[in-house]
Structure formats: structure tokens, C-alpha cells
Short mmCIF file of N, CA, C and O in Angstrom, two decimals:
data_model
loop_
_atom_site.label_atom_id
_atom_site.label_comp_id
_atom_site.label_asym_id
_atom_site.label_seq_id
_atom_site.Cartn_x
_atom_site.Cartn_y
_atom_site.Cartn_z
N VAL L 1 68.54 111.18 81.24
CA VAL L 1 69.63 110.22 81.14
C VAL L 1 70.93 110.86 81.58
O VAL L 1 71.70 110.26 82.31
N ILE L 2 71.17 112.09 81.13
CA ILE L 2 72.40 112.78 81.51
C ILE L 2 72.48 112.95 83.01
O ILE L 2 73.52 112.74 83.62
N ILE L 3 71.38 113.32 83.63
CA ILE L 3 71.35 113.53 85.07
C ILE L 3 71.68 112.24 85.81
O ILE L 3 72.46 112.24 86.75
N SER L 4 71.11 111.11 85.38
CA SER L 4 71.37 109.85 86.08
C SER L 4 72.82 109.42 85.94
O SER L 4 73.40 108.89 86.88
N PHE L 5 73.45 109.66 84.77
CA PHE L 5 74.87 109.32 84.62
C PHE L 5 75.74 110.22 85.49
O PHE L 5 76.68 109.77 86.13
N SER L 6 75.41 111.50 85.53
CA SER L 6 76.17 112.43 86.37
C SER L 6 76.02 112.05 87.84
O SER L 6 76.99 112.08 88.59
N LEU L 7 74.82 111.71 88.23
CA LEU L 7 74.57 111.31 89.61
C LEU L 7 75.35 110.04 89.95
O LEU L 7 75.97 109.95 91.01
N THR L 8 75.34 109.08 89.06
CA THR L 8 76.08 107.83 89.29
C THR L 8 77.57 108.11 89.42
O THR L 8 78.24 107.56 90.30
N LYS L 9 78.10 108.96 88.57
CA LYS L 9 79.51 109.33 88.65
C LYS L 9 79.82 109.99 89.99
O LYS L 9 80.82 109.68 90.63
N ASN L 10 78.95 110.89 90.41
CA ASN L 10 79.14 111.56 91.69
C ASN L 10 79.10 110.58 92.85
O ASN L 10 79.83 110.74 93.83
N ILE L 11 78.26 109.58 92.75
CA ILE L 11 78.18 108.56 93.80
C ILE L 11 79.50 107.82 93.91
O ILE L 11 80.03 107.62 95.00
N TYR L 12 80.07 107.39 92.77
CA TYR L 12 81.35 106.69 92.79
C TYR L 12 82.44 107.57 93.38
O TYR L 12 83.27 107.12 94.16
N GLN L 13 82.45 108.83 92.98
CA GLN L 13 83.46 109.74 93.51
C GLN L 13 83.27 109.96 95.01
O GLN L 13 84.23 110.04 95.76
N GLY L 14 82.02 110.03 95.45
CA GLY L 14 81.72 110.18 96.88
C GLY L 14 82.17 108.98 97.69
O GLY L 14 82.69 109.12 98.80
N VAL L 15 81.99 107.79 97.13
CA VAL L 15 82.44 106.57 97.80
C VAL L 15 83.96 106.61 97.97
O VAL L 15 84.49 106.27 99.02
N GLY L 16 84.64 107.05 96.93
CA GLY L 16 86.10 107.16 97.02
C GLY L 16 86.53 108.12 98.11
O GLY L 16 87.43 107.82 98.90
N ARG L 17 85.86 109.28 98.18
CA ARG L 17 86.19 110.26 99.22
C ARG L 17 85.92 109.70 100.61
O ARG L 17 86.69 109.88 101.55
N LYS L 18 84.79 109.01 100.75
CA LYS L 18 84.42 108.44 102.06
C LYS L 18 85.47 107.43 102.51
O LYS L 18 85.87 107.41 103.66
N ASN L 19 85.90 106.57 101.58
CA ASN L 19 86.92 105.57 101.92
C ASN L 19 88.25 106.22 102.28
O ASN L 19 88.96 105.74 103.16
N LYS L 20 88.60 107.31 101.61
CA LYS L 20 89.83 108.03 101.96
C LYS L 20 89.72 108.58 103.38
O LYS L 20 90.67 108.51 104.16
N ASP L 21 88.56 109.12 103.73
CA ASP L 21 88.35 109.63 105.08
C ASP L 21 88.48 108.52 106.12
O ASP L 21 89.09 108.72 107.18
N ILE L 22 87.92 107.37 105.82
CA ILE L 22 88.01 106.22 106.74
C ILE L 22 89.46 105.82 106.94
O ILE L 22 89.91 105.59 108.07
N ALA L 23 90.21 105.76 105.83
CA ALA L 23 91.63 105.38 105.91
C ALA L 23 92.42 106.39 106.74
O ALA L 23 93.27 106.00 107.55
N LYS L 24 92.12 107.67 106.59
CA LYS L 24 92.83 108.69 107.37
C LYS L 24 92.52 108.55 108.86
O LYS L 24 93.41 108.72 109.71
N LYS L 25 91.28 108.21 109.20
CA LYS L 25 90.93 107.99 110.60
C LYS L 25 91.66 106.77 111.16
O LYS L 25 92.11 106.77 112.31
N GLN L 26 91.78 105.74 110.33
CA GLN L 26 92.49 104.53 110.78
C GLN L 26 93.97 104.84 110.98
O GLN L 26 94.59 104.31 111.89
N LYS L 27 94.53 105.70 110.15
CA LYS L 27 95.93 106.09 110.32
C LYS L 27 96.10 106.87 111.62
O LYS L 27 97.02 106.63 112.39
N ALA L 28 95.17 107.79 111.86
CA ALA L 28 95.24 108.60 113.07
C ALA L 28 95.16 107.75 114.33
O ALA L 28 95.80 108.06 115.34
N SER L 29 94.41 106.66 114.27
CA SER L 29 94.29 105.79 115.44
C SER L 29 95.39 104.73 115.49
O SER L 29 95.42 103.92 116.41
N GLY L 30 96.28 104.74 114.50
CA GLY L 30 97.40 103.80 114.50
C GLY L 30 97.08 102.43 113.91
O GLY L 30 97.90 101.52 113.99
N GLU L 31 95.92 102.28 113.30
CA GLU L 31 95.54 100.99 112.73
C GLU L 31 96.29 100.68 111.43
O GLU L 31 96.53 99.51 111.13
N ILE L 32 96.63 101.72 110.66
CA ILE L 32 97.37 101.53 109.42
C ILE L 32 98.48 102.57 109.32
O ILE L 32 98.46 103.59 110.02
N THR L 33 99.45 102.31 108.44
CA THR L 33 100.61 103.18 108.30
C THR L 33 100.40 104.19 107.17
O THR L 33 99.47 104.08 106.38
N GLU L 34 101.32 105.13 107.08
CA GLU L 34 101.30 106.12 105.99
C GLU L 34 101.44 105.42 104.64
O GLU L 34 100.80 105.81 103.67
N ASP L 35 102.29 104.40 104.58
CA ASP L 35 102.45 103.64 103.33
C ASP L 35 101.14 102.97 102.93
O ASP L 35 100.79 102.92 101.74
N ASP L 36 100.41 102.45 103.92
CA ASP L 36 99.11 101.84 103.65
C ASP L 36 98.15 102.88 103.07
O ASP L 36 97.40 102.59 102.14
N ILE L 37 98.18 104.07 103.65
CA ILE L 37 97.32 105.16 103.18
C ILE L 37 97.61 105.47 101.71
O ILE L 37 96.69 105.55 100.90
N LYS L 38 98.88 105.63 101.39
CA LYS L 38 99.25 105.96 100.01
C LYS L 38 98.81 104.86 99.05
O LYS L 38 98.29 105.13 97.97
N SER L 39 99.01 103.62 99.45
CA SER L 39 98.61 102.48 98.61
C SER L 39 97.09 102.45 98.41
O SER L 39 96.60 102.27 97.29
N LEU L 40 96.36 102.64 99.50
CA LEU L 40 94.90 102.65 99.41
C LEU L 40 94.39 103.80 98.55
O LEU L 40 93.48 103.62 97.74
N GLU L 41 94.96 104.97 98.74
CA GLU L 41 94.54 106.13 97.95
C GLU L 41 94.77 105.89 96.46
O GLU L 41 93.93 106.22 95.63
N LYS L 42 95.91 105.29 96.14
CA LYS L 42 96.22 105.00 94.74
C LYS L 42 95.22 104.00 94.16
O LYS L 42 94.69 104.19 93.06
N LYS L 43 94.93 102.94 94.91
CA LYS L 43 93.97 101.94 94.46
C LYS L 43 92.57 102.53 94.32
O LYS L 43 91.87 102.27 93.33
N LEU L 44 92.16 103.33 95.30
CA LEU L 44 90.84 103.97 95.23
C LEU L 44 90.73 104.90 94.03
O LEU L 44 89.72 104.91 93.34
N GLN L 45 91.79 105.67 93.77
CA GLN L 45 91.76 106.59 92.64
C GLN L 45 91.68 105.82 91.33
O GLN L 45 90.93 106.19 90.43
N THR L 46 92.43 104.72 91.24
CA THR L 46 92.40 103.89 90.02
C THR L 46 91.00 103.32 89.80
O THR L 46 90.47 103.39 88.68
N LEU L 47 90.40 102.79 90.85
CA LEU L 47 89.05 102.23 90.73
C LEU L 47 88.02 103.30 90.36
O LEU L 47 87.17 103.08 89.50
N THR L 48 88.13 104.45 91.00
CA THR L 48 87.21 105.55 90.70
C THR L 48 87.36 105.99 89.25
O THR L 48 86.36 106.17 88.54
N ASP L 49 88.60 106.14 88.80
CA ASP L 49 88.85 106.55 87.41
C ASP L 49 88.30 105.52 86.42
O ASP L 49 87.70 105.88 85.41
N GLU L 50 88.51 104.23 86.73
CA GLU L 50 88.00 103.18 85.85
C GLU L 50 86.48 103.20 85.76
O GLU L 50 85.92 103.08 84.66
N MET L 51 85.82 103.35 86.88
CA MET L 51 84.36 103.37 86.89
C MET L 51 83.83 104.60 86.15
O MET L 51 82.87 104.50 85.40
N CYS L 52 84.44 105.73 86.36
CA CYS L 52 84.00 106.94 85.67
C CYS L 52 84.22 106.81 84.17
O CYS L 52 83.38 107.24 83.37
N SER L 53 85.31 106.19 83.78
CA SER L 53 85.58 105.96 82.36
C SER L 53 84.53 105.03 81.75
O SER L 53 84.02 105.28 80.65
N ARG L 54 84.19 103.96 82.48
CA ARG L 54 83.15 103.05 82.01
C ARG L 54 81.81 103.77 81.86
O ARG L 54 81.09 103.57 80.89
N LEU L 55 81.49 104.59 82.84
CA LEU L 55 80.24 105.34 82.78
C LEU L 55 80.24 106.30 81.60
O LEU L 55 79.22 106.46 80.92
N ASP L 56 81.38 106.93 81.32
CA ASP L 56 81.47 107.82 80.17
C ASP L 56 81.21 107.05 78.87
O ASP L 56 80.52 107.53 77.98
N GLN L 57 81.78 105.84 78.78
CA GLN L 57 81.58 105.02 77.58
C GLN L 57 80.10 104.63 77.43
O GLN L 57 79.55 104.70 76.33
N ILE L 58 79.49 104.23 78.52
CA ILE L 58 78.07 103.87 78.48
C ILE L 58 77.24 105.08 78.07
O ILE L 58 76.32 104.97 77.26
N PHE L 59 77.57 106.23 78.63
CA PHE L 59 76.85 107.45 78.30
C PHE L 59 76.94 107.77 76.81
O PHE L 59 75.94 108.13 76.18
N LEU L 60 78.13 107.62 76.23
CA LEU L 60 78.30 107.91 74.81
C LEU L 60 77.45 106.98 73.94
O LEU L 60 76.83 107.42 72.97
N VAL L 61 77.39 105.71 74.32
CA VAL L 61 76.56 104.75 73.57
C VAL L 61 75.09 105.13 73.69
O VAL L 61 74.36 105.16 72.69
N LYS L 62 74.65 105.43 74.89
CA LYS L 62 73.25 105.82 75.11
C LYS L 62 72.91 107.11 74.38
O LYS L 62 71.85 107.24 73.79
N GLU L 63 73.82 108.05 74.45
CA GLU L 63 73.59 109.32 73.77
C GLU L 63 73.43 109.09 72.26
O GLU L 63 72.55 109.67 71.62
N LYS L 64 74.27 108.23 71.70
CA LYS L 64 74.18 107.91 70.28
C LYS L 64 72.85 107.25 69.96
O LYS L 64 72.21 107.57 68.95
N GLU L 65 72.40 106.32 70.83
CA GLU L 65 71.12 105.67 70.64
C GLU L 65 69.97 106.68 70.64
O GLU L 65 69.07 106.63 69.81
N ILE L 66 70.02 107.59 71.58
CA ILE L 66 68.95 108.59 71.72
C ILE L 66 68.94 109.53 70.51
O ILE L 66 67.88 109.87 69.99
N MET L 67 70.11 109.91 70.04
CA MET L 67 70.20 110.83 68.92
C MET L 67 69.76 110.22 67.59
O MET L 67 69.38 110.94 66.68
N THR L 68 69.81 108.89 67.51
CA THR L 68 69.41 108.25 66.25
C THR L 68 67.90 107.99 66.18
O THR L 68 67.39 107.64 65.13
N ILE L 69 67.23 108.15 67.28
CA ILE L 69 65.78 107.91 67.30
C ILE L 69 65.02 109.08 66.76
O ILE L 69 65.30 110.15 66.67
#
């Protein structure tokens, strides 16, 4: 269970990194501005943090369930 939660967290973090890379490429090609990059990075970080927090909460509930059995 711990491994699957860690893996899921890593996947969310990886998605965030991938999207940041895409945004940087779009900036380099002139498709978006520096302000757009900063806004996107902030939104991506917020979403990543929220998902990781949710996963931590789920993990704590599951851990408690497993420990009571």
C-alpha cells in the first residue's frame, strides 16, 4: 500500500514537471509570455500540492485501517 501511494504521488509530481517543461518550450517558441509561465507554474504547483495532500490523507486513513486489523 505504501509503495502504491508513493508511486501515485511521484506520478502527480512527474506530470507537474512535464507540464512545466512544455510551458518552457512554448515560451521559447514565443507561444506564451513569461507572465504566462509564472501563472502556469503557480497553478501547477498548487494542483500538485493539493493532490499530494489528498493522497497523504487517504494514506493515513488506509494506514489506520490496516493497523486496526
